[in-house]
Amino acid sequence: MIAIYPGSFDPITLGHLDIIQRGDRLFEKVIVAVLCNPSKSPLFSLEKRVEQIKDCTQHLPNVEVESFTGLTIEYARQRNAGVLLRGLRVLSDFEKELQMAHTNKTLWANIETVFLATSNEYSFLSSSVVKEVAKFGGSIDHLVPDNVANDLYKCFRVPPQPKPQ
Ligand code: PNS
């Protein structure tokens, strides 16, 4: 079974990577699908986000990374996927995620959304939090893959920070 893991990934965090790695153990193939959303202005370009995810998933041969536009379900249909993979961190995620899962099911009955509980150590983590910390010069090495940490330090022109004790 092919699973699509859709998202904005601006940028990918260790929480996302954890979901990808665990999804990889459950499904034949996991396609990380980066949404091109013209109504948002992301920090990193679509191409950069795809490159960042490819870099940190190199060790996973059954993981592919692509970008898409439009409805996730249309992309899933094109890629012959049976599952949409999403992480659930906290209760407040649940409402939006359940709404998306139900909406997607009405658009294509063959799709199932599979939720993985985000690992405890990443349950607070989001791309927005990472950007906020990096912007004000804090260490983000423990929150994102190394390649992404370097990109963030470069982007905000701060030198790499020591990891917190
Ligand atoms: O990382 P995000 O921003 O939480 O991901 C949200 C995403 C990309 C999964 C969702 O916004 C999405 O699927 N957008 C594509 C448009 C779509 O299919 N909308 C219908 C679902 S309600």
XYZ file of N, CA, C and O and ligand atoms in Angstrom:
682
model
N 0.843 -1.205 0.000
C 0.000 0.000 0.000
C 0.880 1.257 0.000
O 1.840 1.345 0.759
N 0.520 2.206 -0.865
C 1.269 3.468 -0.933
C 0.597 4.497 -0.022
O -0.629 4.655 -0.055
N 1.410 5.174 0.778
C 0.871 6.236 1.642
C 1.430 7.580 1.196
O 2.605 7.689 0.842
N 0.553 8.566 1.211
C 0.973 9.948 0.943
C 1.048 10.667 2.283
O 0.109 10.576 3.078
N 2.140 11.361 2.509
C 2.249 12.192 3.712
C 2.273 13.654 3.243
O 3.312 14.172 2.865
N 1.093 14.294 3.220
C 1.030 15.654 2.679
C 1.297 16.705 3.752
O 1.025 16.483 4.933
N 1.814 17.842 3.333
C 2.010 18.923 4.295
C 2.685 20.114 3.675
O 3.047 20.106 2.495
N 2.863 21.143 4.502
C 3.539 22.360 4.053
C 5.050 22.229 4.241
O 5.825 22.760 3.456
N 5.455 21.613 5.342
C 6.874 21.337 5.624
C 7.740 22.591 5.449
O 8.742 22.559 4.736
N 7.348 23.669 6.113
C 8.091 24.938 5.967
C 8.729 25.348 7.283
O 8.264 26.296 7.910
N 9.785 24.669 7.720
C 10.464 23.528 7.096
C 10.075 22.216 7.785
O 9.338 22.224 8.772
N 10.624 21.124 7.256
C 10.452 19.820 7.906
C 11.113 19.870 9.293
O 12.155 20.503 9.462
N 10.462 19.237 10.283
C 11.021 19.175 11.649
C 11.344 17.722 11.986
O 10.983 16.805 11.219
N 11.957 17.519 13.139
C 12.227 16.137 13.569
C 10.923 15.393 13.865
O 10.865 14.179 13.789
N 9.872 16.149 14.178
C 8.556 15.522 14.383
C 8.037 14.938 13.075
O 7.536 13.807 13.035
N 8.155 15.707 11.988
C 7.746 15.195 10.663
C 8.596 13.966 10.289
O 8.075 12.965 9.796
N 9.903 14.100 10.520
C 10.814 13.010 10.127
C 10.471 11.721 10.880
O 10.514 10.625 10.316
N 10.099 11.882 12.133
C 9.698 10.728 12.945
C 8.468 10.036 12.323
O 8.413 8.815 12.221
N 7.517 10.821 11.861
C 6.313 10.247 11.226
C 6.712 9.536 9.926
O 6.237 8.429 9.624
N 7.612 10.142 9.156
C 8.048 9.533 7.889
C 8.724 8.181 8.166
O 8.432 7.177 7.511
N 9.615 8.173 9.155
C 10.346 6.933 9.450
C 9.421 5.835 9.947
O 9.555 4.671 9.577
N 8.448 6.221 10.751
C 7.513 5.209 11.273
C 6.542 4.771 10.179
O 6.178 3.592 10.093
N 6.153 5.702 9.312
C 5.301 5.351 8.167
C 6.023 4.395 7.234
O 5.427 3.468 6.669
N 7.308 4.626 7.087
C 8.138 3.782 6.212
C 8.122 2.314 6.669
O 8.251 1.408 5.852
N 7.973 2.111 7.966
C 7.938 0.731 8.470
C 6.572 0.083 8.255
O 6.417 -1.126 8.315
N 5.562 0.928 8.012
C 4.194 0.397 7.898
C 3.748 0.204 6.453
O 2.899 -0.637 6.173
N 4.299 1.029 5.550
C 3.798 1.021 4.168
C 4.913 0.672 3.189
O 6.087 0.898 3.464
N 4.450 0.131 2.037
C 5.357 -0.229 0.940
C 6.180 0.984 0.489
O 7.368 0.900 0.233
N 5.471 2.093 0.359
C 6.118 3.327 -0.080
C 5.442 4.511 0.621
O 4.221 4.490 0.807
N 6.260 5.487 1.020
C 5.690 6.724 1.564
C 6.109 7.864 0.637
O 7.303 8.042 0.366
N 5.119 8.583 0.123
C 5.422 9.741 -0.716
C 5.170 11.000 0.115
O 4.031 11.258 0.528
N 6.235 11.720 0.389
C 6.088 12.983 1.113
C 5.703 14.025 0.068
O 6.442 14.261 -0.901
N 4.529 14.607 0.234
C 3.978 15.502 -0.783
C 3.916 16.922 -0.234
O 3.172 17.208 0.711
N 4.736 17.785 -0.811
C 4.850 19.155 -0.316
C 3.871 20.036 -1.087
O 3.953 20.132 -2.321
N 2.972 20.650 -0.353
C 1.925 21.446 -1.011
C 2.456 22.784 -1.522
O 3.099 23.533 -0.787
N 2.163 23.050 -2.787
C 2.413 24.379 -3.348
C 1.139 25.179 -3.143
O 0.142 24.926 -3.815
N 1.169 26.073 -2.174
C -0.037 26.820 -1.827
C 0.166 28.306 -2.149
O 0.824 29.028 -1.400
N -0.373 28.760 -3.283
C -0.119 30.139 -3.717
C -0.655 31.185 -2.736
O -0.210 32.327 -2.756
N -1.566 30.800 -1.841
C -2.104 31.808 -0.923
C -1.252 31.957 0.350
O -1.572 32.765 1.218
N -0.192 31.164 0.467
C 0.691 31.306 1.641
C 2.040 31.828 1.184
O 2.446 31.578 0.047
N 2.732 32.572 2.045
C 4.107 32.945 1.658
C 5.084 32.252 2.599
O 5.355 32.736 3.692
N 5.582 31.102 2.155
C 6.447 30.311 3.014
C 7.834 30.936 3.162
O 8.241 31.753 2.330
N 8.547 30.526 4.208
C 9.930 30.992 4.393
C 10.817 30.385 3.307
O 11.624 31.069 2.706
N 10.646 29.080 3.071
C 11.472 28.397 2.077
C 10.655 28.119 0.814
O 9.467 27.776 0.896
N 11.331 28.249 -0.336
C 10.643 27.986 -1.607
C 10.234 26.507 -1.657
O 10.778 25.664 -0.925
N 9.322 26.226 -2.563
C 8.857 24.844 -2.740
C 10.039 23.921 -3.064
O 10.187 22.843 -2.479
N 10.892 24.379 -3.969
C 12.050 23.568 -4.401
C 12.981 23.307 -3.222
O 13.489 22.210 -3.055
N 13.187 24.340 -2.405
C 14.089 24.194 -1.249
C 13.509 23.196 -0.250
O 14.234 22.358 0.298
N 12.191 23.276 -0.026
C 11.573 22.361 0.944
C 11.677 20.916 0.463
O 11.960 20.004 1.244
N 11.484 20.713 -0.844
C 11.614 19.357 -1.398
C 13.059 18.875 -1.210
O 13.299 17.755 -0.762
N 14.007 19.762 -1.515
C 15.434 19.405 -1.380
C 15.770 19.068 0.089
O 16.460 18.081 0.369
N 15.258 19.869 1.016
C 15.537 19.636 2.443
C 15.038 18.252 2.867
O 15.720 17.513 3.584
N 13.831 17.895 2.386
C 13.251 16.604 2.805
C 14.006 15.462 2.129
O 14.285 14.435 2.756
N 14.363 15.660 0.853
C 15.133 14.605 0.161
C 16.441 14.351 0.898
O 16.840 13.207 1.096
N 17.106 15.430 1.306
C 18.398 15.301 2.005
C 18.286 14.468 3.263
O 19.130 13.627 3.530
N 17.246 14.732 4.052
C 17.207 14.061 5.356
C 16.453 12.728 5.307
O 16.317 12.074 6.341
N 15.990 12.328 4.118
C 15.341 11.005 4.024
C 16.127 10.077 3.077
O 15.622 9.031 2.685
N 17.359 10.500 2.760
C 18.207 9.708 1.847
C 18.367 8.255 2.284
O 18.548 7.373 1.466
N 18.342 8.063 3.619
C 18.572 6.717 4.158
C 17.323 5.828 4.037
O 17.349 4.677 4.455
N 16.238 6.373 3.493
C 14.991 5.609 3.404
C 14.650 5.364 1.931
O 14.038 6.224 1.276
N 15.047 4.213 1.367
C 14.880 3.991 -0.070
C 13.419 3.960 -0.534
O 13.144 4.217 -1.703
N 12.486 3.676 0.370
C 11.079 3.608 -0.054
C 10.316 4.914 0.175
O 9.078 4.933 0.146
N 11.071 5.962 0.453
C 10.439 7.272 0.636
C 10.744 8.146 -0.578
O 11.892 8.258 -0.994
N 9.685 8.713 -1.168
C 9.849 9.652 -2.283
C 9.381 11.022 -1.831
O 8.530 11.116 -0.942
N 9.901 12.047 -2.464
C 9.488 13.407 -2.106
C 9.106 14.140 -3.386
O 9.869 14.142 -4.351
N 7.921 14.731 -3.370
C 7.451 15.465 -4.550
C 6.673 16.690 -4.087
O 6.280 16.770 -2.924
N 6.413 17.599 -5.012
C 5.507 18.694 -4.685
C 4.207 18.486 -5.460
O 4.180 17.725 -6.436
N 3.152 19.134 -5.000
C 1.878 19.033 -5.715
C 1.097 20.329 -5.522
O 1.357 21.097 -4.600
N 0.130 20.522 -6.431
C -0.772 21.665 -6.271
C -2.200 21.126 -6.251
O -2.454 20.020 -6.730
N -3.097 21.905 -5.729
C -4.511 21.508 -5.760
C -4.871 20.584 -4.623
O -4.265 20.625 -3.541
N -5.856 19.738 -4.885
C -6.381 18.876 -3.826
C -5.453 17.695 -3.559
O -5.001 17.020 -4.492
N -5.227 17.439 -2.301
C -4.400 16.297 -1.896
C -4.983 15.001 -2.454
O -4.263 14.111 -2.895
N -6.303 14.916 -2.420
C -6.949 13.673 -2.826
C -6.725 13.395 -4.323
O -6.570 12.244 -4.737
N -6.677 14.454 -5.122
C -6.421 14.269 -6.566
C -5.002 13.752 -6.774
O -4.757 12.885 -7.612
N -4.095 14.306 -6.001
C -2.703 13.866 -6.086
C -2.596 12.400 -5.634
O -1.929 11.580 -6.268
N -3.294 12.069 -4.552
C -3.270 10.692 -4.039
C -3.820 9.722 -5.088
O -3.282 8.625 -5.294
N -4.866 10.135 -5.757
C -5.485 9.306 -6.795
C -4.498 9.066 -7.947
O -4.293 7.942 -8.377
N -3.846 10.164 -8.367
C -2.845 10.053 -9.457
C -1.722 9.099 -9.093
O -1.200 8.395 -9.936
N -1.320 9.135 -7.811
C -0.195 8.306 -7.377
C -0.641 6.925 -6.904
O 0.150 6.161 -6.391
N -1.934 6.638 -7.084
C -2.436 5.325 -6.730
C -2.255 4.984 -5.248
O -1.972 3.836 -4.885
N -2.397 5.990 -4.422
C -2.197 5.792 -2.982
C -3.508 5.396 -2.309
O -4.581 5.842 -2.727
N -3.400 4.589 -1.268
C -4.597 4.175 -0.543
C -4.726 4.867 0.793
O -5.769 4.787 1.456
N -3.636 5.528 1.213
C -3.610 6.088 2.567
C -3.053 7.500 2.565
O -2.106 7.806 1.834
N -3.678 8.342 3.374
C -3.073 9.640 3.709
C -2.553 9.515 5.132
O -3.292 9.105 6.033
N -1.307 9.834 5.303
C -0.656 9.704 6.605
C -0.578 11.081 7.242
O -0.169 12.052 6.588
N -0.979 11.170 8.522
C -0.867 12.454 9.233
C -0.449 12.173 10.669
O -0.790 11.142 11.248
N 0.273 13.115 11.249
C 0.663 12.994 12.652
C -0.323 13.756 13.521
O -0.842 14.795 13.110
N -0.571 13.228 14.704
C -1.424 13.938 15.678
C -0.583 14.238 16.903
O -0.059 13.323 17.539
N -0.458 15.528 17.216
C 0.371 15.896 18.368
C -0.465 16.012 19.635
O -0.218 15.342 20.623
N -1.421 16.891 19.581
C -2.229 17.195 20.775
C -3.694 17.242 20.381
O -4.049 17.227 19.200
N -4.541 17.338 21.409
C -5.990 17.302 21.172
C -6.433 18.378 20.175
O -7.301 18.134 19.331
N -5.796 19.543 20.256
C -6.231 20.652 19.376
C -5.978 20.349 17.895
O -6.602 20.945 17.030
N -5.069 19.422 17.584
C -4.877 19.021 16.183
C -6.079 18.244 15.666
O -6.359 18.220 14.473
N -6.730 17.566 16.589
C -7.685 16.532 16.220
C -8.860 17.074 15.403
O -9.258 16.480 14.399
N -9.374 18.228 15.821
C -10.578 18.769 15.183
C -10.346 19.042 13.697
O -11.107 18.604 12.829
N -9.245 19.726 13.405
C -8.923 20.068 12.014
C -8.597 18.803 11.218
O -9.018 18.638 10.067
N -7.872 17.913 11.850
C -7.464 16.687 11.146
C -8.661 15.793 10.819
O -8.742 15.204 9.750
N -9.587 15.734 11.780
C -10.766 14.894 11.555
C -11.628 15.492 10.437
O -12.143 14.772 9.571
N -11.740 16.809 10.443
C -12.500 17.493 9.384
C -11.874 17.214 8.018
O -12.567 16.899 7.047
N -10.528 17.286 7.958
C -9.844 17.016 6.678
C -10.059 15.565 6.251
O -10.317 15.283 5.078
N -9.947 14.652 7.220
C -10.091 13.225 6.889
C -11.491 12.943 6.345
O -11.658 12.246 5.336
N -12.507 13.521 7.001
C -13.887 13.291 6.543
C -14.114 13.924 5.172
O -14.749 13.337 4.305
N -13.590 15.144 5.002
C -13.758 15.829 3.706
C -13.112 14.995 2.608
O -13.714 14.766 1.550
N -11.896 14.543 2.860
C -11.186 13.753 1.841
C -11.933 12.469 1.510
O -11.984 12.052 0.358
N -12.530 11.881 2.533
C -13.284 10.633 2.317
C -14.506 10.886 1.418
O -14.878 10.041 0.607
N -15.126 12.076 1.589
C -16.273 12.376 0.716
C -15.828 12.609 -0.725
O -16.598 12.439 -1.657
N -14.557 13.017 -0.894
C -14.055 13.289 -2.242
C -13.588 12.026 -2.952
O -13.608 11.945 -4.171
N -13.134 11.063 -2.165
C -12.696 9.780 -2.739
C -12.846 8.699 -1.670
O -12.063 8.640 -0.728
N -13.839 7.869 -1.852
C -14.181 6.896 -0.810
C -13.088 5.852 -0.592
O -13.041 5.214 0.467
N -12.199 5.684 -1.589
C -11.159 4.648 -1.454
C -9.999 5.039 -0.553
O -9.110 4.244 -0.309
N -9.985 6.281 -0.115
C -8.838 6.727 0.684
C -9.099 6.525 2.175
O -10.235 6.663 2.633
N -8.063 6.145 2.894
C -8.150 6.089 4.356
C -7.106 7.037 4.913
O -5.971 7.069 4.425
N -7.478 7.790 5.944
C -6.461 8.600 6.625
C -5.977 7.820 7.835
O -6.780 7.347 8.640
N -4.671 7.661 7.922
C -4.076 6.959 9.069
C -3.315 7.990 9.896
O -2.454 8.698 9.382
N -3.684 8.065 11.173
C -3.012 9.008 12.073
C -1.988 8.269 12.914
O -2.292 7.214 13.488
N -0.795 8.829 12.988
C 0.190 8.303 13.931
C 0.332 9.312 15.059
O 0.441 10.525 14.793
N 0.322 8.809 16.289
C 0.531 9.706 17.432
C 1.974 10.175 17.381
O 2.900 9.355 17.350
N 2.160 11.462 17.328
C 3.525 12.024 17.315
C 4.262 11.556 18.569
O 3.686 11.533 19.653
N 5.519 11.188 18.412
C 6.288 10.756 19.582
C 6.289 11.877 20.623
O 6.379 13.063 20.271
N 6.215 11.444 21.887
C 6.115 12.378 23.011
C 7.108 13.521 22.959
O 6.754 14.677 23.175
N 8.350 13.177 22.607
C 9.420 14.195 22.632
C 9.205 15.314 21.600
O 9.831 16.353 21.687
N 8.313 15.065 20.610
C 8.080 16.080 19.584
C 6.660 16.649 19.642
O 6.239 17.345 18.717
N 5.932 16.358 20.707
C 4.509 16.703 20.710
C 4.268 18.218 20.770
O 3.183 18.692 20.472
N 5.284 18.975 21.145
C 5.159 20.444 21.221
C 5.622 21.109 19.929
O 5.488 22.326 19.762
N 6.194 20.335 19.044
C 6.997 20.891 17.949
C 6.167 21.256 16.720
O 5.301 20.492 16.291
N 6.464 22.411 16.141
C 5.838 22.789 14.867
C 6.855 23.597 14.066
O 7.809 24.155 14.629
N 6.617 23.681 12.766
C 7.501 24.479 11.906
C 7.506 25.935 12.365
O 8.539 26.607 12.334
N 6.356 26.434 12.803
C 6.267 27.841 13.221
C 7.132 28.108 14.449
O 7.829 29.130 14.533
N 7.081 27.169 15.415
C 7.880 27.335 16.637
C 9.368 27.371 16.278
O 10.132 28.207 16.768
N 9.764 26.471 15.376
C 11.170 26.388 14.968
C 11.617 27.713 14.341
O 12.686 28.242 14.647
N 10.764 28.267 13.462
C 11.125 29.522 12.785
C 11.252 30.665 13.793
O 12.134 31.493 13.710
N 10.338 30.677 14.756
C 10.350 31.722 15.790
C 11.648 31.658 16.596
O 12.305 32.671 16.823
N 12.030 30.452 17.017
C 13.249 30.305 17.831
C 14.477 30.718 17.010
O 15.335 31.467 17.472
N 14.526 30.236 15.755
C 15.689 30.528 14.906
C 15.797 32.029 14.632
O 16.884 32.605 14.661
N 14.661 32.650 14.412
C 14.636 34.090 14.092
C 15.265 34.926 15.203
O 15.940 35.917 14.957
N 15.017 34.494 16.473
C 15.551 35.262 17.594
C 16.863 34.696 18.123
O 17.271 34.959 19.242
N 17.507 33.862 17.297
C 18.874 33.433 17.614
C 18.991 32.248 18.548
O 20.073 31.968 19.061
N 17.901 31.532 18.799
C 17.972 30.361 19.684
C 18.464 29.124 18.941
O 18.480 29.087 17.709
N 18.844 28.100 19.714
C 19.319 26.861 19.110
C 18.136 26.009 18.640
O 17.148 25.834 19.360
N 18.267 25.503 17.413
C 17.192 24.657 16.886
C 17.730 23.289 16.436
O 17.016 22.530 15.795
N 18.985 23.020 16.819
C 19.616 21.757 16.376
C 18.878 20.518 16.862
O 18.953 19.468 16.240
N 18.205 20.645 18.002
C 17.496 19.495 18.567
C 16.059 19.397 18.037
O 15.297 18.544 18.450
N 15.703 20.319 17.122
C 14.319 20.367 16.649
C 14.148 20.014 15.172
O 13.060 19.626 14.745
N 15.212 20.196 14.413
C 15.137 19.951 12.962
C 16.362 19.147 12.512
O 17.387 19.140 13.200
N 16.279 18.490 11.337
C 17.459 17.811 10.809
C 18.601 18.813 10.595
O 18.346 20.010 10.377
N 19.841 18.315 10.620
C 21.023 19.195 10.545
C 21.008 20.117 9.318
O 21.341 21.290 9.408
N 20.633 19.539 8.157
C 20.648 20.361 6.938
C 19.666 21.534 7.052
O 19.943 22.644 6.585
N 18.549 21.297 7.718
C 17.533 22.354 7.873
C 18.007 23.396 8.893
O 17.802 24.606 8.706
N 18.677 22.930 9.953
C 19.210 23.871 10.950
C 20.177 24.827 10.251
O 20.108 26.052 10.441
N 21.050 24.289 9.407
C 22.003 25.152 8.690
C 21.283 26.157 7.811
O 21.642 27.330 7.764
N 20.246 25.685 7.099
C 19.479 26.601 6.238
C 18.826 27.715 7.053
O 18.776 28.871 6.623
N 18.321 27.361 8.234
C 17.642 28.367 9.066
C 18.642 29.383 9.615
O 18.374 30.595 9.621
N 19.805 28.890 10.058
C 20.816 29.828 10.572
C 21.239 30.786 9.461
O 21.418 31.980 9.677
N 21.385 30.231 8.240
C 21.779 31.075 7.101
C 20.692 32.106 6.799
O 20.955 33.285 6.607
N 19.480 31.618 6.780
C 18.340 32.459 6.420
C 18.187 33.642 7.381
O 17.915 34.761 6.970
N 18.369 33.358 8.679
C 18.211 34.436 9.674
C 19.545 35.090 10.040
O 19.622 35.889 10.977
N 20.586 34.683 9.294
C 21.929 35.242 9.493
C 22.388 35.192 10.944
O 22.853 36.197 11.516
N 22.182 34.048 11.576
C 22.726 33.886 12.928
C 23.731 32.732 12.884
O 23.528 31.773 12.133
N 24.816 32.813 13.673
C 25.771 31.710 13.675
C 25.147 30.491 14.350
O 24.257 30.649 15.197
N 25.579 29.262 13.996
C 25.048 28.074 14.655
C 25.146 28.203 16.176
O 26.145 28.681 16.699
N 24.077 27.836 16.860
C 23.989 28.018 18.309
C 24.368 26.743 19.055
O 24.126 25.651 18.554
N 24.943 26.878 20.277
C 25.216 25.657 21.058
C 23.911 24.982 21.447
O 22.915 25.672 21.703
N 23.939 23.635 21.455
C 22.732 22.897 21.862
C 22.438 23.166 23.337
O 23.367 23.273 24.133
N 21.144 23.246 23.713
C 20.841 23.431 25.136
C 21.272 22.202 25.932
O 21.256 21.100 25.405
N 21.694 22.401 27.213
C 22.143 21.272 28.066
C 20.953 20.426 28.484
O 19.921 20.938 28.798
O 1.400 20.869 7.058
P -0.021 21.342 6.986
O -0.051 22.790 6.566
O -0.774 21.081 8.271
O -0.736 20.470 5.826
C -2.074 20.707 5.471
C -2.414 20.012 4.145
C -1.410 20.376 3.065
C -2.382 18.508 4.360
C -3.862 20.430 3.735
O -3.970 21.816 3.831
C -4.213 19.999 2.343
O -4.414 18.830 2.089
N -4.274 20.983 1.410
C -4.525 20.737 -0.010
C -5.933 21.183 -0.380
C -6.932 20.112 -0.007
O -6.864 18.995 -0.437
N -7.922 20.506 0.833
C -8.984 19.584 1.216
C -8.731 18.951 2.557
S -9.893 19.672 3.669
